[in-house]
Amino acid sequence: MEGYDPTFLGPVVPLPVPAQRVRTLPSTHFTVLLDPVRRLAAATAVTVDGTVLRDVPRGDDWHLDPRVPADEQAGPELYARNDLDRGHLVRRRDPVWGEPGVAARANRETFAYPNAAPQASGFNQGRDLWLGLEDHVLEHAQAQRLRLAVLTGPVLAGDDPVYRGVGIPRRFWKVVAWALDAGRRLAAAGFVLDQTPQLRADELAARTHAAAAVDDPPPLGPFRTFQVPVADVADLTGLDLGPLPAADVLAVTAPQALAWRELSDLAEVTLR
C-alpha cells in the first residue's frame, strides 16, 4: 500500500495538512486522512494515470479498515435502514490503473469505510456533474501525459447535523491538479458540492425534528456543484493545500472571476 505519491505530476503536490489530528491510511495510489473524532475523512488524495486506466468490475464490498478501531470509522450502522448513500470520496475509478492485479487491489481498497461519506440518495443530476469533473479535467490535460492529482473530502463543519453519532456533512470539496509546460508548473481548479437543503429555517427545523423522531437522516438537498477559488477551499476546510491556491486557474487566468459559480454543465468549468 504505497499510498498517494506527491511527486506524481513532477511539481510536488503534498498531502493536505489538516489542523486536527488524523490517521494517515495509505492505499494503492491514494491516501485517506481520517479524522477519528468525526469518524470521516478530513481529506483524501489520489493520483490518476489516464494512459493506463483499467476497466475492473465494480464489486460492492464495503468493509471496515482493519488498521483503524471500528469506533473511529463511520461503518455500516450509519447506512443501515435509511436512504443515505455511501459516497466514494476517492472516486472508485481514479486509482484503478496500472497492472491488472494492482488495479484490482486499488478498486477493492476504495470500498473501505474511511473512503466513504454519507450523501443524499437517489437520482441526482448534480451527482453526475460532480463525478464527471475528473474525466473532464483529464481530457483537458491530454497534452500533459493524462496525469492528475485529485484531493477531495467533506467539509467537516461544527454545525453539521448529527445522525447516529456522526455529523452529516452538507458540503464536499475537490481540488484537481495537473502539470503544465512539460511538468515545470502546476495548474489547479477547485470545486464545492453542496447538499444543504433549500428550506426556510423553520421548515428545516421541523423536518429535522421529525426525522430524528423516527431515526431517519436529517434532510439533505439536491447536489449543487460550484467552481470556487482554491483558496476558498483552504479557508472552508482549514486545510493547508500547499502550492495549490497559487496554481489556481481562476487566479492565474481569470482573477475577475474569483467568486463561487454554480455549474449546470461541465462545459462551464474554467480550466484555462
mmCIF file of C-alpha atoms in Angstrom:
data_model
loop_
_atom_site.group_PDB
_atom_site.id
_atom_site.type_symbol
_atom_site.label_atom_id
_atom_site.label_comp_id
_atom_site.label_asym_id
_atom_site.label_seq_id
_atom_site.Cartn_x
_atom_site.Cartn_y
_atom_site.Cartn_z
ATOM 1 C CA MET A 1 0.000 0.000 0.000
ATOM 2 C CA GLU A 2 2.270 2.727 -1.257
ATOM 3 C CA GLY A 3 -0.322 5.472 -0.979
ATOM 4 C CA TYR A 4 -0.569 8.827 -2.694
ATOM 5 C CA ASP A 5 2.606 9.993 -4.463
ATOM 6 C CA PRO A 6 3.180 13.768 -4.045
ATOM 7 C CA THR A 7 5.747 13.770 -6.900
ATOM 8 C CA PHE A 8 3.467 12.047 -9.423
ATOM 9 C CA LEU A 9 2.908 15.154 -11.566
ATOM 10 C CA GLY A 10 6.522 16.334 -11.479
ATOM 11 C CA PRO A 11 5.856 19.502 -9.475
ATOM 12 C CA VAL A 12 5.215 18.436 -5.890
ATOM 13 C CA VAL A 13 1.610 18.348 -4.666
ATOM 14 C CA PRO A 14 1.810 17.438 -0.961
ATOM 15 C CA LEU A 15 -0.917 15.749 1.001
ATOM 16 C CA PRO A 16 -3.278 18.291 2.547
ATOM 17 C CA VAL A 17 -2.350 19.178 6.116
ATOM 18 C CA PRO A 18 -5.353 19.287 8.476
ATOM 19 C CA ALA A 19 -5.372 21.348 11.653
ATOM 20 C CA GLN A 20 -6.718 18.400 13.660
ATOM 21 C CA ARG A 21 -5.128 15.047 14.462
ATOM 22 C CA VAL A 22 -5.751 12.467 11.745
ATOM 23 C CA ARG A 23 -4.861 8.891 10.945
ATOM 24 C CA THR A 24 -2.937 8.523 7.674
ATOM 25 C CA LEU A 25 -4.195 5.497 5.744
ATOM 26 C CA PRO A 26 -2.191 4.775 2.568
ATOM 27 C CA SER A 27 -3.755 2.545 -0.074
ATOM 28 C CA THR A 28 -2.975 1.740 -3.699
ATOM 29 C CA HIS A 29 -2.459 5.081 -5.481
ATOM 30 C CA PHE A 30 -4.364 7.014 -2.803
ATOM 31 C CA THR A 31 -4.283 8.057 0.844
ATOM 32 C CA VAL A 32 -7.096 8.831 3.274
ATOM 33 C CA LEU A 33 -6.577 11.215 6.192
ATOM 34 C CA LEU A 34 -9.168 10.020 8.699
ATOM 35 C CA ASP A 35 -10.477 12.273 11.463
ATOM 36 C CA PRO A 36 -11.045 9.731 14.266
ATOM 37 C CA VAL A 37 -13.273 12.110 16.219
ATOM 38 C CA ARG A 38 -15.639 12.851 13.336
ATOM 39 C CA ARG A 39 -15.174 9.255 12.051
ATOM 40 C CA LEU A 40 -14.944 10.596 8.496
ATOM 41 C CA ALA A 41 -12.046 11.603 6.278
ATOM 42 C CA ALA A 42 -10.692 15.114 6.677
ATOM 43 C CA ALA A 43 -9.148 14.750 3.218
ATOM 44 C CA THR A 44 -8.154 12.216 0.586
ATOM 45 C CA ALA A 45 -5.603 12.368 -2.216
ATOM 46 C CA VAL A 46 -5.294 10.161 -5.301
ATOM 47 C CA THR A 47 -3.117 10.032 -8.396
ATOM 48 C CA VAL A 48 -4.724 9.269 -11.763
ATOM 49 C CA ASP A 49 -2.783 7.993 -14.778
ATOM 50 C CA GLY A 50 -5.203 8.240 -17.670
ATOM 51 C CA THR A 51 -2.914 6.308 -20.022
ATOM 52 C CA VAL A 52 -3.257 3.042 -18.085
ATOM 53 C CA LEU A 53 -6.725 3.183 -16.519
ATOM 54 C CA ARG A 54 -8.342 -0.258 -16.263
ATOM 55 C CA ASP A 55 -11.939 -1.407 -16.516
ATOM 56 C CA VAL A 56 -12.431 -3.512 -13.391
ATOM 57 C CA PRO A 57 -15.751 -4.966 -12.188
ATOM 58 C CA ARG A 58 -17.122 -2.627 -9.581
ATOM 59 C CA GLY A 59 -17.918 -5.030 -6.763
ATOM 60 C CA ASP A 60 -19.616 -3.570 -3.708
ATOM 61 C CA ASP A 61 -17.653 -4.995 -0.804
ATOM 62 C CA TRP A 62 -17.774 -2.153 1.687
ATOM 63 C CA HIS A 63 -15.649 -3.044 4.699
ATOM 64 C CA LEU A 64 -14.123 -1.542 7.819
ATOM 65 C CA ASP A 65 -10.434 -0.709 7.572
ATOM 66 C CA PRO A 66 -8.646 -3.200 9.867
ATOM 67 C CA ARG A 67 -5.922 -0.636 10.596
ATOM 68 C CA VAL A 68 -8.387 1.580 12.464
ATOM 69 C CA PRO A 69 -10.564 0.857 15.524
ATOM 70 C CA ALA A 70 -14.161 0.314 14.470
ATOM 71 C CA ASP A 71 -15.376 3.146 16.696
ATOM 72 C CA GLU A 72 -13.229 5.612 14.719
ATOM 73 C CA GLN A 73 -14.952 4.789 11.410
ATOM 74 C CA ALA A 74 -18.474 5.544 10.226
ATOM 75 C CA GLY A 75 -19.323 1.973 9.316
ATOM 76 C CA PRO A 76 -22.336 0.013 8.093
ATOM 77 C CA GLU A 77 -24.554 1.015 11.010
ATOM 78 C CA LEU A 78 -24.668 4.604 9.703
ATOM 79 C CA TYR A 79 -26.153 3.485 6.373
ATOM 80 C CA ALA A 80 -28.496 0.734 7.594
ATOM 81 C CA ARG A 81 -32.280 1.055 7.136
ATOM 82 C CA ASN A 82 -32.214 4.520 5.584
ATOM 83 C CA ASP A 83 -31.757 6.186 2.217
ATOM 84 C CA LEU A 84 -28.237 7.521 2.736
ATOM 85 C CA ASP A 85 -25.733 6.651 0.023
ATOM 86 C CA ARG A 86 -22.171 5.623 0.820
ATOM 87 C CA GLY A 87 -20.472 8.171 -1.403
ATOM 88 C CA HIS A 88 -16.921 7.389 -2.501
ATOM 89 C CA LEU A 89 -14.540 10.233 -1.652
ATOM 90 C CA VAL A 90 -11.695 8.905 -3.786
ATOM 91 C CA ARG A 91 -13.760 8.076 -6.850
ATOM 92 C CA ARG A 92 -13.716 4.318 -7.427
ATOM 93 C CA ARG A 93 -12.293 4.600 -10.931
ATOM 94 C CA ASP A 94 -9.496 7.072 -10.190
ATOM 95 C CA PRO A 95 -6.840 4.782 -8.627
ATOM 96 C CA VAL A 96 -7.744 1.801 -10.837
ATOM 97 C CA TRP A 97 -4.746 1.916 -13.158
ATOM 98 C CA GLY A 98 -1.512 0.047 -13.802
ATOM 99 C CA GLU A 99 -1.001 -3.703 -13.884
ATOM 100 C CA PRO A 100 -4.251 -5.709 -13.659
ATOM 101 C CA GLY A 101 -3.559 -7.006 -10.156
ATOM 102 C CA VAL A 102 -2.639 -3.550 -8.903
ATOM 103 C CA ALA A 103 -5.752 -2.019 -10.450
ATOM 104 C CA ALA A 104 -7.977 -4.703 -8.923
ATOM 105 C CA ARG A 105 -6.448 -4.106 -5.491
ATOM 106 C CA ALA A 106 -6.990 -0.358 -5.791
ATOM 107 C CA ASN A 107 -10.623 -0.959 -6.724
ATOM 108 C CA ARG A 108 -11.190 -3.099 -3.614
ATOM 109 C CA GLU A 109 -9.470 -0.605 -1.353
ATOM 110 C CA THR A 110 -11.759 2.249 -2.402
ATOM 111 C CA PHE A 111 -14.591 0.365 -0.660
ATOM 112 C CA ALA A 112 -13.110 0.829 2.831
ATOM 113 C CA TYR A 113 -15.426 2.885 5.042
ATOM 114 C CA PRO A 114 -12.868 5.654 5.724
ATOM 115 C CA ASN A 115 -13.200 6.446 2.000
ATOM 116 C CA ALA A 116 -16.985 6.865 2.293
ATOM 117 C CA ALA A 117 -19.170 9.753 3.368
ATOM 118 C CA PRO A 118 -22.962 9.950 3.682
ATOM 119 C CA GLN A 119 -24.648 11.638 0.752
ATOM 120 C CA ALA A 120 -28.180 12.265 -0.447
ATOM 121 C CA SER A 121 -29.505 9.229 -2.290
ATOM 122 C CA GLY A 122 -31.483 8.732 -5.454
ATOM 123 C CA PHE A 123 -31.078 10.053 -8.974
ATOM 124 C CA ASN A 124 -29.459 13.427 -8.869
ATOM 125 C CA GLN A 125 -28.273 15.329 -11.928
ATOM 126 C CA GLY A 126 -25.788 17.180 -9.757
ATOM 127 C CA ARG A 127 -24.160 13.884 -8.763
ATOM 128 C CA ASP A 128 -23.308 13.112 -12.398
ATOM 129 C CA LEU A 129 -21.766 16.552 -12.788
ATOM 130 C CA TRP A 130 -19.669 16.142 -9.629
ATOM 131 C CA LEU A 131 -18.457 12.671 -10.593
ATOM 132 C CA GLY A 132 -17.607 13.807 -14.111
ATOM 133 C CA LEU A 133 -15.179 16.525 -13.065
ATOM 134 C CA GLU A 134 -12.092 14.282 -13.087
ATOM 135 C CA ASP A 135 -12.878 12.941 -16.566
ATOM 136 C CA HIS A 136 -13.406 16.467 -17.849
ATOM 137 C CA VAL A 137 -10.084 17.712 -16.481
ATOM 138 C CA LEU A 138 -8.338 14.549 -17.675
ATOM 139 C CA GLU A 139 -9.491 15.285 -21.213
ATOM 140 C CA HIS A 140 -8.182 18.833 -20.873
ATOM 141 C CA ALA A 141 -4.829 17.504 -19.634
ATOM 142 C CA GLN A 142 -4.222 15.166 -22.586
ATOM 143 C CA ALA A 143 -1.179 17.137 -23.634
ATOM 144 C CA GLN A 144 0.234 16.766 -20.121
ATOM 145 C CA ARG A 145 0.561 12.948 -20.086
ATOM 146 C CA LEU A 146 -3.014 12.471 -18.843
ATOM 147 C CA ARG A 147 -1.962 12.670 -15.218
ATOM 148 C CA LEU A 148 -3.928 14.222 -12.375
ATOM 149 C CA ALA A 149 -3.708 14.616 -8.629
ATOM 150 C CA VAL A 150 -7.157 14.835 -7.046
ATOM 151 C CA LEU A 151 -7.702 15.969 -3.465
ATOM 152 C CA THR A 152 -11.193 15.698 -2.029
ATOM 153 C CA GLY A 153 -13.168 15.351 1.180
ATOM 154 C CA PRO A 154 -16.142 16.526 3.191
ATOM 155 C CA VAL A 155 -16.322 19.943 4.795
ATOM 156 C CA LEU A 156 -16.385 18.985 8.482
ATOM 157 C CA ALA A 157 -18.382 21.888 9.888
ATOM 158 C CA GLY A 158 -19.069 22.345 13.572
ATOM 159 C CA ASP A 159 -22.817 22.655 12.997
ATOM 160 C CA ASP A 160 -23.269 19.565 10.815
ATOM 161 C CA PRO A 161 -26.460 17.748 11.900
ATOM 162 C CA VAL A 162 -25.673 14.631 13.932
ATOM 163 C CA TYR A 163 -27.205 11.291 12.983
ATOM 164 C CA ARG A 164 -26.390 8.059 14.808
ATOM 165 C CA GLY A 165 -23.425 9.775 16.398
ATOM 166 C CA VAL A 166 -21.926 11.057 13.129
ATOM 167 C CA GLY A 167 -22.057 14.638 11.879
ATOM 168 C CA ILE A 168 -23.525 14.543 8.363
ATOM 169 C CA PRO A 169 -21.544 16.857 6.047
ATOM 170 C CA ARG A 170 -23.560 19.237 3.930
ATOM 171 C CA ARG A 171 -20.665 20.224 1.688
ATOM 172 C CA PHE A 172 -17.825 18.425 -0.057
ATOM 173 C CA TRP A 173 -14.764 19.847 -1.754
ATOM 174 C CA LYS A 174 -12.453 18.795 -4.557
ATOM 175 C CA VAL A 175 -9.215 20.227 -5.947
ATOM 176 C CA VAL A 176 -7.880 18.792 -9.203
ATOM 177 C CA ALA A 177 -4.254 19.494 -10.170
ATOM 178 C CA TRP A 178 -2.245 18.827 -13.310
ATOM 179 C CA ALA A 179 1.129 19.864 -14.704
ATOM 180 C CA LEU A 180 1.820 22.345 -17.490
ATOM 181 C CA ASP A 181 4.870 23.186 -19.602
ATOM 182 C CA ALA A 182 6.293 19.653 -19.598
ATOM 183 C CA GLY A 183 5.960 19.375 -15.846
ATOM 184 C CA ARG A 184 7.528 22.698 -14.972
ATOM 185 C CA ARG A 185 4.492 24.259 -13.287
ATOM 186 C CA LEU A 186 1.163 23.372 -11.718
ATOM 187 C CA ALA A 187 -2.411 24.224 -12.553
ATOM 188 C CA ALA A 188 -5.349 23.554 -10.244
ATOM 189 C CA ALA A 189 -9.107 24.004 -10.078
ATOM 190 C CA GLY A 190 -11.337 23.968 -7.000
ATOM 191 C CA PHE A 191 -14.918 22.803 -6.597
ATOM 192 C CA VAL A 192 -17.541 22.531 -3.861
ATOM 193 C CA LEU A 193 -20.549 20.216 -3.804
ATOM 194 C CA ASP A 194 -23.384 21.492 -1.620
ATOM 195 C CA GLN A 195 -26.215 19.244 -0.411
ATOM 196 C CA THR A 196 -27.633 21.760 2.054
ATOM 197 C CA PRO A 197 -31.441 21.553 1.964
ATOM 198 C CA GLN A 198 -33.040 24.570 0.322
ATOM 199 C CA LEU A 199 -35.623 25.160 3.050
ATOM 200 C CA ARG A 200 -36.693 28.011 5.302
ATOM 201 C CA ALA A 201 -35.158 27.783 8.773
ATOM 202 C CA ASP A 202 -38.463 26.885 10.449
ATOM 203 C CA GLU A 203 -39.275 24.218 7.862
ATOM 204 C CA LEU A 204 -35.768 22.749 8.130
ATOM 205 C CA ALA A 205 -36.031 22.610 11.925
ATOM 206 C CA ALA A 206 -39.415 20.883 11.734
ATOM 207 C CA ARG A 207 -38.231 18.300 9.210
ATOM 208 C CA THR A 208 -35.038 17.648 11.155
ATOM 209 C CA HIS A 209 -37.033 17.077 14.351
ATOM 210 C CA ALA A 210 -39.489 14.775 12.578
ATOM 211 C CA ALA A 211 -36.652 12.759 11.023
ATOM 212 C CA ALA A 212 -34.884 12.330 14.357
ATOM 213 C CA ALA A 213 -38.078 11.049 15.959
ATOM 214 C CA VAL A 214 -38.147 8.042 13.611
ATOM 215 C CA ASP A 215 -34.355 7.539 13.263
ATOM 216 C CA ASP A 216 -34.248 8.966 9.748
ATOM 217 C CA PRO A 217 -31.290 11.018 8.494
ATOM 218 C CA PRO A 218 -31.536 14.807 8.602
ATOM 219 C CA PRO A 219 -32.908 16.450 5.453
ATOM 220 C CA LEU A 220 -30.434 16.879 2.608
ATOM 221 C CA GLY A 221 -30.898 18.825 -0.596
ATOM 222 C CA PRO A 222 -30.140 18.167 -4.261
ATOM 223 C CA PHE A 223 -26.489 18.354 -5.228
ATOM 224 C CA ARG A 224 -25.304 21.764 -6.394
ATOM 225 C CA THR A 225 -21.778 21.998 -7.792
ATOM 226 C CA PHE A 226 -19.710 25.186 -7.782
ATOM 227 C CA GLN A 227 -16.315 26.081 -9.190
ATOM 228 C CA VAL A 228 -14.638 28.067 -6.441
ATOM 229 C CA PRO A 229 -11.231 29.606 -5.750
ATOM 230 C CA VAL A 230 -8.848 27.004 -4.343
ATOM 231 C CA ALA A 231 -8.025 29.479 -1.577
ATOM 232 C CA ASP A 232 -11.686 29.342 -0.542
ATOM 233 C CA VAL A 233 -11.438 25.554 -0.217
ATOM 234 C CA ALA A 234 -8.493 26.020 2.134
ATOM 235 C CA ASP A 235 -10.413 28.600 4.171
ATOM 236 C CA LEU A 236 -13.566 26.479 4.278
ATOM 237 C CA THR A 237 -11.791 23.330 5.458
ATOM 238 C CA GLY A 238 -8.869 24.680 7.479
ATOM 239 C CA LEU A 239 -6.535 22.561 5.341
ATOM 240 C CA ASP A 240 -3.086 23.640 4.225
ATOM 241 C CA LEU A 241 -3.199 22.962 0.480
ATOM 242 C CA GLY A 242 0.431 23.841 -0.150
ATOM 243 C CA PRO A 243 1.099 25.262 -3.632
ATOM 244 C CA LEU A 244 -2.404 24.726 -4.994
ATOM 245 C CA PRO A 245 -4.057 28.090 -4.190
ATOM 246 C CA ALA A 246 -1.278 29.868 -6.082
ATOM 247 C CA ALA A 247 -1.746 27.489 -9.041
ATOM 248 C CA ASP A 248 -5.494 28.131 -9.301
ATOM 249 C CA VAL A 249 -6.529 28.650 -12.929
ATOM 250 C CA LEU A 250 -9.038 31.250 -11.771
ATOM 251 C CA ALA A 251 -6.378 33.313 -10.018
ATOM 252 C CA VAL A 252 -3.945 32.971 -12.925
ATOM 253 C CA THR A 253 -6.212 33.457 -15.929
ATOM 254 C CA ALA A 254 -9.451 34.987 -14.672
ATOM 255 C CA PRO A 255 -8.893 36.980 -11.474
ATOM 256 C CA GLN A 256 -12.123 38.853 -12.161
ATOM 257 C CA ALA A 257 -13.958 35.517 -11.771
ATOM 258 C CA LEU A 258 -12.772 34.814 -8.225
ATOM 259 C CA ALA A 259 -16.243 34.054 -6.940
ATOM 260 C CA TRP A 260 -18.319 30.934 -6.461
ATOM 261 C CA ARG A 261 -20.002 29.989 -9.719
ATOM 262 C CA GLU A 262 -22.698 27.322 -9.830
ATOM 263 C CA LEU A 263 -22.246 24.823 -12.649
ATOM 264 C CA SER A 264 -25.007 23.168 -14.637
ATOM 265 C CA ASP A 265 -22.752 21.569 -17.250
ATOM 266 C CA LEU A 266 -19.108 20.511 -17.473
ATOM 267 C CA ALA A 267 -18.642 22.913 -20.382
ATOM 268 C CA GLU A 268 -18.943 25.758 -17.861
ATOM 269 C CA VAL A 269 -15.802 24.699 -15.965
ATOM 270 C CA THR A 270 -12.895 27.148 -16.301
ATOM 271 C CA LEU A 271 -9.605 25.326 -16.913
ATOM 272 C CA ARG A 272 -7.541 27.934 -18.727
#
